[in-house]
XYZ file of N, CA and C in Angstrom:
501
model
N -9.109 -57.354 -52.843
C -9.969 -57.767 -53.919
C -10.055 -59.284 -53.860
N -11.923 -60.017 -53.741
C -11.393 -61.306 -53.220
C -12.473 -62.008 -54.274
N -11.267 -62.980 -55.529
C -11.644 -63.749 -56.673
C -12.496 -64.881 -56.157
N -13.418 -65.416 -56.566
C -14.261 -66.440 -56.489
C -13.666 -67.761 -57.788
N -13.973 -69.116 -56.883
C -13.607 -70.025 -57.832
C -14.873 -69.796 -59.387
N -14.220 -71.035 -59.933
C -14.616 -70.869 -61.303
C -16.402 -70.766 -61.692
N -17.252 -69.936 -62.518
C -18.505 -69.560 -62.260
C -19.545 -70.542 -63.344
N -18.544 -71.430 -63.665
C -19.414 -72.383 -64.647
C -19.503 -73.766 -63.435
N -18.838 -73.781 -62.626
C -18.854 -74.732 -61.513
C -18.861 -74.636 -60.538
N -20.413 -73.370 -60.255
C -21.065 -73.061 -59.230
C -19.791 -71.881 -58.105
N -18.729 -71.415 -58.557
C -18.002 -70.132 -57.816
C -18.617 -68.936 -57.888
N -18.982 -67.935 -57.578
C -19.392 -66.974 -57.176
C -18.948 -65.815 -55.832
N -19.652 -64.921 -55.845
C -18.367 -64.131 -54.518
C -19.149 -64.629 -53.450
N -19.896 -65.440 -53.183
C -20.622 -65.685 -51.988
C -19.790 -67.305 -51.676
N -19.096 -67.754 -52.327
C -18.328 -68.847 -52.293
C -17.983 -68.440 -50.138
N -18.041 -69.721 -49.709
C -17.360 -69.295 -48.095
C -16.084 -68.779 -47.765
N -14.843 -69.466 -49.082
C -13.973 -68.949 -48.363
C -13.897 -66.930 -48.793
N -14.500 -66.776 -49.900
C -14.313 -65.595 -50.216
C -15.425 -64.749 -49.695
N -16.379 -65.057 -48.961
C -17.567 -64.920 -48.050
C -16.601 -64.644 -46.805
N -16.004 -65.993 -45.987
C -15.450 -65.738 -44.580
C -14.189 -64.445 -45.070
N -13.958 -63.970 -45.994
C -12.680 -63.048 -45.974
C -13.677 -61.832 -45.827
N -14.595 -61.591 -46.893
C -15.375 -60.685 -46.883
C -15.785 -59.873 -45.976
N -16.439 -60.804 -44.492
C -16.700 -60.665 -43.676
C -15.677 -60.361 -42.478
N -14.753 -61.054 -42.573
C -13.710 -60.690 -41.471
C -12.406 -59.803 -41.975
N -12.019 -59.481 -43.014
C -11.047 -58.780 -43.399
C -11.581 -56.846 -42.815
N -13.089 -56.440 -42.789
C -12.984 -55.131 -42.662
C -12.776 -54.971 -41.059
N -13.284 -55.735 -40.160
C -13.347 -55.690 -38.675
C -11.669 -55.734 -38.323
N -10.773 -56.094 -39.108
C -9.202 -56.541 -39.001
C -8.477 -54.880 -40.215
N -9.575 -53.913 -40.147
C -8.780 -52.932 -41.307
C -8.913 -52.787 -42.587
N -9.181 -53.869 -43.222
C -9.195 -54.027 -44.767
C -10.070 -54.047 -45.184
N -10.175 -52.827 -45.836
C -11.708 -53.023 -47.131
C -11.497 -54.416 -48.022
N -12.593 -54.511 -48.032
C -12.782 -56.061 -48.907
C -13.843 -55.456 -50.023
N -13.891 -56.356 -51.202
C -14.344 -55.999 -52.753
C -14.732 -57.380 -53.234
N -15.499 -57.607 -53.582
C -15.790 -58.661 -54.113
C -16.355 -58.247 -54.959
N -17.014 -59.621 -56.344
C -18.065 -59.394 -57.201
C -18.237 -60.611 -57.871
N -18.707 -60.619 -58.884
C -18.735 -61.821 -59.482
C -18.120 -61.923 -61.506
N -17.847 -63.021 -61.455
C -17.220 -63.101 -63.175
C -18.534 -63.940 -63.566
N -19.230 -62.926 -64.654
C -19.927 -63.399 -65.773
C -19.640 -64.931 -66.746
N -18.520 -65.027 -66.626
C -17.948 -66.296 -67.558
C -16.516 -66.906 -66.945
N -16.563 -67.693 -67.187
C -15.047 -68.390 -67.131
C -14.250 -68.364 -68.187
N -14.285 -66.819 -69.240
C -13.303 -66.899 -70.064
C -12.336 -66.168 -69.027
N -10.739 -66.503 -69.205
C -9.893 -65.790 -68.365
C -9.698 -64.085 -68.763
N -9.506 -64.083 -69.836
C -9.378 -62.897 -70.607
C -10.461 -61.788 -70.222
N -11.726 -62.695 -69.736
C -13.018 -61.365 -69.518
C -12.661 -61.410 -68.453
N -12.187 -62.314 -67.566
C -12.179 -61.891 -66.167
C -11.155 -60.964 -65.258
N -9.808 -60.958 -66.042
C -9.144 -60.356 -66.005
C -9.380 -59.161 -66.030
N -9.959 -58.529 -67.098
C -10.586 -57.452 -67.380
C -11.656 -57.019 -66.893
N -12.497 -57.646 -66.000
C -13.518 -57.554 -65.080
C -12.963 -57.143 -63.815
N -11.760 -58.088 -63.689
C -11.000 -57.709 -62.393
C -9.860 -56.513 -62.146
N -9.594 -56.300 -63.319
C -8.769 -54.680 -63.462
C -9.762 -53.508 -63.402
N -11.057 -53.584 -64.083
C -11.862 -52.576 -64.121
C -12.457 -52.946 -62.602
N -12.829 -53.712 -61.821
C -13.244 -54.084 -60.462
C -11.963 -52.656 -59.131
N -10.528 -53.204 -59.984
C -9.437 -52.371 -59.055
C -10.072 -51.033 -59.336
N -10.139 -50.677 -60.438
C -9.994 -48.931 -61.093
C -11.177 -48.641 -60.292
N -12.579 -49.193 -61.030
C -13.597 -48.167 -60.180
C -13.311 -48.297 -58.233
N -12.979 -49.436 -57.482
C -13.062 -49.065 -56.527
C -11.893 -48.373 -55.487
N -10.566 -48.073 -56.461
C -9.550 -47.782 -56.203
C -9.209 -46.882 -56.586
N -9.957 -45.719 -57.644
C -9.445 -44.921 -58.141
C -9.008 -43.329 -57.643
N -10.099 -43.320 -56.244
C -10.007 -41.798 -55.447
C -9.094 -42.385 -53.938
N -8.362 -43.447 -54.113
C -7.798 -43.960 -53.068
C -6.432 -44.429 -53.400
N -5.739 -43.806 -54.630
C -4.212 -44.406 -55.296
C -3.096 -44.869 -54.446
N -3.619 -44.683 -53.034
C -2.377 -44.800 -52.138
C -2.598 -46.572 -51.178
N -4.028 -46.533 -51.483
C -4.434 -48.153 -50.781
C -3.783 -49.130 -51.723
N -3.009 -49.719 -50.624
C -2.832 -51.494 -51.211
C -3.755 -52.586 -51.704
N -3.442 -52.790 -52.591
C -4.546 -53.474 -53.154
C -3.487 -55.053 -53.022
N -4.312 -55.838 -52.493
C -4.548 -57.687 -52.641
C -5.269 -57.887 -53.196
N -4.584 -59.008 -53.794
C -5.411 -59.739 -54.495
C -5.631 -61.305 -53.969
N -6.824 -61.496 -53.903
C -6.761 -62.911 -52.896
C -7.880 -63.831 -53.644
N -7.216 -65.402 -54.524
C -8.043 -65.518 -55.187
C -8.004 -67.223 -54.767
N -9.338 -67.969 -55.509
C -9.243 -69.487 -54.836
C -9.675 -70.282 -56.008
N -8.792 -70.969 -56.453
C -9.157 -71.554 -57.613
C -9.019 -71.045 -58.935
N -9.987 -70.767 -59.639
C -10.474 -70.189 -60.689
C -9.862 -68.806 -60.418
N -9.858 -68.829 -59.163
C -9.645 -67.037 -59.414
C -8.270 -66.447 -58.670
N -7.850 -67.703 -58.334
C -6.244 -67.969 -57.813
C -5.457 -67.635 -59.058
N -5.521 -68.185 -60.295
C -5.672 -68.352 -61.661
C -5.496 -67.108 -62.035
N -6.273 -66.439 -62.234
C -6.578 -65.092 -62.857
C -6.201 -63.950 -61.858
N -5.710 -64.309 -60.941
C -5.214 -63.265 -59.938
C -3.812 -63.136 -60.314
N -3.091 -64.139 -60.386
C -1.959 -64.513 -61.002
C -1.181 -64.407 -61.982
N -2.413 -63.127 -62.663
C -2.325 -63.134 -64.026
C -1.990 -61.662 -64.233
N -2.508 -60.846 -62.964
C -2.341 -59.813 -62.899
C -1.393 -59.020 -62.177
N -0.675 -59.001 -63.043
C 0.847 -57.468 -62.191
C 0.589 -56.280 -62.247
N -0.505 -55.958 -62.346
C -0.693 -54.317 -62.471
C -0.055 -53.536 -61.033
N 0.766 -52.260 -61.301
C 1.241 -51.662 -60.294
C 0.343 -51.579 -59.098
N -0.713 -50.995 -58.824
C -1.965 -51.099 -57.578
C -1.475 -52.437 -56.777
N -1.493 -53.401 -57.106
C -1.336 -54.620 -56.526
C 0.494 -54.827 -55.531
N -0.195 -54.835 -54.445
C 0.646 -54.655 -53.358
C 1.291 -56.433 -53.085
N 0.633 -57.511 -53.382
C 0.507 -58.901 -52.809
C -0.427 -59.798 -53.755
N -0.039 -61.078 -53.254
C -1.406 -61.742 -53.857
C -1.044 -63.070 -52.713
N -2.489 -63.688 -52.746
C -2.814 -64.646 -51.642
C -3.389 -65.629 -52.979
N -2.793 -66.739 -53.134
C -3.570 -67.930 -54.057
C -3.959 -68.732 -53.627
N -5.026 -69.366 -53.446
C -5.614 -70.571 -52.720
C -5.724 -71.422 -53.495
N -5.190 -73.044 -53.866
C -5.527 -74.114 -54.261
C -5.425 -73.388 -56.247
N -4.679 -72.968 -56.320
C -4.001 -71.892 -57.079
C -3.892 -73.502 -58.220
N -4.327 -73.195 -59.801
C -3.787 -74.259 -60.767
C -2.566 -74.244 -61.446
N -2.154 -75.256 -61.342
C -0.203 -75.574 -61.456
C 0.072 -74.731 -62.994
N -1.243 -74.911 -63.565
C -1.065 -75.545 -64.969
C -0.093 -74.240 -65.162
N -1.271 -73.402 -64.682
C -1.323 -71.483 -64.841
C -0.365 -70.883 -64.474
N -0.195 -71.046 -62.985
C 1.121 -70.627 -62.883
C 2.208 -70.664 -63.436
N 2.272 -71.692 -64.357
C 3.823 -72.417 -64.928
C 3.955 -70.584 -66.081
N 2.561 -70.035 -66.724
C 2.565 -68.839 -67.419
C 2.364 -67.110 -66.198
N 2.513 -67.536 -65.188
C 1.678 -66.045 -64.513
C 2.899 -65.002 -65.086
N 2.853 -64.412 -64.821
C 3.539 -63.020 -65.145
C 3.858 -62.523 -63.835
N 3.648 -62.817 -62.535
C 3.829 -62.173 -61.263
C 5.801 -63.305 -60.996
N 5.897 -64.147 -61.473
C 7.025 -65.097 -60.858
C 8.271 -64.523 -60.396
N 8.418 -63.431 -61.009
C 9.817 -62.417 -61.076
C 9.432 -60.926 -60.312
N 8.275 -60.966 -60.084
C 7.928 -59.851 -59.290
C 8.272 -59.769 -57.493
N 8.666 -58.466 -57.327
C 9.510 -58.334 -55.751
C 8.168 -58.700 -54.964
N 7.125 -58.389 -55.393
C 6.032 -58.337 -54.576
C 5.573 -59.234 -53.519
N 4.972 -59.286 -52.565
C 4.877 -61.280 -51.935
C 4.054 -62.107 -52.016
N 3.634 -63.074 -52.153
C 3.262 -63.915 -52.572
C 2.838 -65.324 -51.921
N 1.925 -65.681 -51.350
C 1.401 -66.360 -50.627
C 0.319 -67.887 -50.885
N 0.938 -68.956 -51.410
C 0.011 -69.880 -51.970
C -0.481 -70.949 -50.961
N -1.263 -71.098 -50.336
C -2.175 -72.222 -49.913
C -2.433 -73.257 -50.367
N -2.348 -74.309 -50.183
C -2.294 -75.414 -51.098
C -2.808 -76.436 -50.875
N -4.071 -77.244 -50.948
C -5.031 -78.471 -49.797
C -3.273 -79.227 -49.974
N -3.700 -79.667 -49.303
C -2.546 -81.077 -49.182
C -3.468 -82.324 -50.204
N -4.616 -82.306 -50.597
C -5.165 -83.334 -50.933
C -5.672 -82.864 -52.186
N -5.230 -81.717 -52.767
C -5.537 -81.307 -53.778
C -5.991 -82.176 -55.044
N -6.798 -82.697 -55.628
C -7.025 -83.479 -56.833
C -6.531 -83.021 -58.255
N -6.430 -81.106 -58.377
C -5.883 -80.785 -59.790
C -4.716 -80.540 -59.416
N -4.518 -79.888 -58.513
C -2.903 -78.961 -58.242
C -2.215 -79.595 -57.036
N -1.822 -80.485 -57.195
C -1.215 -81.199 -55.623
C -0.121 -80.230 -55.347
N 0.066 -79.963 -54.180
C 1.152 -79.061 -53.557
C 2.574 -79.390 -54.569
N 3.500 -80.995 -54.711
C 4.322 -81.068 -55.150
C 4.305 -80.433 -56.720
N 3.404 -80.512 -57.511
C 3.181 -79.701 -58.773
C 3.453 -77.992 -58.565
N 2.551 -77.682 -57.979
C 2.505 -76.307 -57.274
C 4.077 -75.388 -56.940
N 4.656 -76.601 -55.673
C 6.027 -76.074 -55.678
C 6.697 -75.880 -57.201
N 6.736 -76.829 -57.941
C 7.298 -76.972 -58.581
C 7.422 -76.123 -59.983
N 5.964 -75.569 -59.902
C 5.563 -74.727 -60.943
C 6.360 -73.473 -60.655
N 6.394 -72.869 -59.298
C 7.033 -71.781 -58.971
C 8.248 -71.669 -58.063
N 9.239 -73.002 -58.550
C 10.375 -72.794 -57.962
C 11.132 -71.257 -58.397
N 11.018 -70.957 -59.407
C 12.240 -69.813 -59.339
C 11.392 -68.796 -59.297
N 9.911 -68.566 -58.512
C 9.364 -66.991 -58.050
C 9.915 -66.586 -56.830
N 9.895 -65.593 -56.918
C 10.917 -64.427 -55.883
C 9.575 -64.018 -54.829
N 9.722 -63.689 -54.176
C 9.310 -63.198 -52.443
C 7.962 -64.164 -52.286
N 7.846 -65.835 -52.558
C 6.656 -66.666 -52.558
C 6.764 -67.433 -51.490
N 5.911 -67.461 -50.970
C 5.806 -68.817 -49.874
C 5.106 -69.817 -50.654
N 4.766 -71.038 -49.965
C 4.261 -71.497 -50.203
C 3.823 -72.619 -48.848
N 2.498 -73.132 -48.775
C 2.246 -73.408 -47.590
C 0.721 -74.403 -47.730
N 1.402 -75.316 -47.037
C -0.070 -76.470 -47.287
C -0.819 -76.932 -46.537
N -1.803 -76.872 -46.688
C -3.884 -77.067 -45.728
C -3.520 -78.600 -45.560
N -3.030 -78.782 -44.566
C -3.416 -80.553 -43.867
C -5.223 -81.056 -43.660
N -4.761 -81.854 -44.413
C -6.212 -82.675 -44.771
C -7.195 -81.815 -45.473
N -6.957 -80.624 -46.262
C -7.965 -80.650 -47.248
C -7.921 -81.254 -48.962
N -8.718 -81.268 -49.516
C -8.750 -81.503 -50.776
C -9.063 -80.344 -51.296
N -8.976 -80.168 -53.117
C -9.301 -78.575 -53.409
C -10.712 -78.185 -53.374
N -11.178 -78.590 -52.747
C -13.191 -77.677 -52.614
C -12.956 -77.333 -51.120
N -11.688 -78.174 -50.383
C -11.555 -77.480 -48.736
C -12.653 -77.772 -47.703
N -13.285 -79.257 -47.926
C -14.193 -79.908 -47.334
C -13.384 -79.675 -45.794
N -14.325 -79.090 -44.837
C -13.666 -79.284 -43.569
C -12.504 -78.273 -43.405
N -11.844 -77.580 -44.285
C -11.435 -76.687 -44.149
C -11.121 -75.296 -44.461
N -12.494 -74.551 -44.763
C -12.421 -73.257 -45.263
C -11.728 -72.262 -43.760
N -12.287 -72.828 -43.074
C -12.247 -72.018 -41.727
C -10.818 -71.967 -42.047
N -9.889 -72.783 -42.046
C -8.222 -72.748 -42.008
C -8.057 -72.002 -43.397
N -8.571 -71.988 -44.036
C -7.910 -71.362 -45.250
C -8.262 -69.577 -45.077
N -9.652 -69.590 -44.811
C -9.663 -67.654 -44.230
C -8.930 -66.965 -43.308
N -8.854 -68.290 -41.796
C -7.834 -67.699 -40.952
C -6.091 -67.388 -41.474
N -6.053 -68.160 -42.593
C -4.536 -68.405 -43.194
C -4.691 -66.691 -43.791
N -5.280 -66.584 -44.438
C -5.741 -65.777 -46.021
C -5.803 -64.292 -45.080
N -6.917 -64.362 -43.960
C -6.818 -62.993 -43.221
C -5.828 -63.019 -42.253
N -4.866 -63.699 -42.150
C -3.711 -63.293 -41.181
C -2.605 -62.792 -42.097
N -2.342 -63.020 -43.450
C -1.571 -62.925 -44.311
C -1.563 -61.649 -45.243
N -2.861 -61.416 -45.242
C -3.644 -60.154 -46.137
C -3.498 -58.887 -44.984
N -3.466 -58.911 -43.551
C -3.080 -58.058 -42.724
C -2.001 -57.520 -42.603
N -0.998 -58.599 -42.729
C -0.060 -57.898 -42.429
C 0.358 -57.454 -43.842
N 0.452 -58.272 -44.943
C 0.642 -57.333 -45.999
C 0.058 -56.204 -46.414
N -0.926 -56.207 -46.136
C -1.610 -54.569 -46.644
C -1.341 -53.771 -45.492
């Protein structure tokens, strides 16, 4: 399931990096899901994105579901522990949010991307937000900033090598 950054500041599922997953995650095995959030309230999106799992997961209870989100939707991915959810992949993921996710104590694994040049969430915030989460990496995009000028390509190849082997 692949979150788009925030939709009041132009995110959508056609966003590239959630575009390049789209596209290369089924040729590698993995159904991919996308869609789009009506608003940037978190609360609707959440709920956009649980009802997103159910209808396309519901005659399939045994598929792993990822969650792979960038920004805005790093955010709200983060937010969600529902059992279905096998992993989550956060891209350029906000510190603020994490410091509240509900996944931190979960066995599950956990995979954050992080520009190195980040302007809201600098990697050192980031670590820091989720020092005591359990099965997390954490791992940082040399020379991007968080829109990933110059480097989406590294962030899908990161995102679909990571989403493979976990699912």
């Amino acid at each position: 399931m692949l979150l788009h950054p925030h939709p009041q500041f132009g995110g959508d599922r056609f966003h590239p990096f959630v575009d390049g997953l789209f596209r290369r995650l089924p040729p590698a095995g993995v159904t991919a899901v996308r869609f789009d959030f009506s608003s940037g309230d978190l609360g609707e999106a959440r709920r956009v994105a649980l009802d997103a799992i159910e209808s396309a997961f519901t005659d399939r209870p045994s598929v792993p579901v990822i969650l792979a989100g960038y920004s805005f939707g790093a955010g709200m991915a983060a937010s969600i522990d529902d059992d279905r959810v096998a992993g989550w992949y956060l891209l350029a993921p906000p510190a603020a949010g994490l410091r509240t996710a509900t996944i931190g104590d979960d066995p599950r694994p956990k995979r954050l991307a992080v520009p190195a040049l980040d302007q809201f969430s600098a990697p050192a915030q980031v670590r820091e937000a989720v020092a005591g989460w359990t099965a997390t990496t954490v791992i940082e995009l040399s020379g991007a900033d968080h829109f990933l000028g110059g480097a989406v390509d590294q962030a899908v190849a990161d995102g679909l090598a990571w989403i493979v082997r976990a699912a």
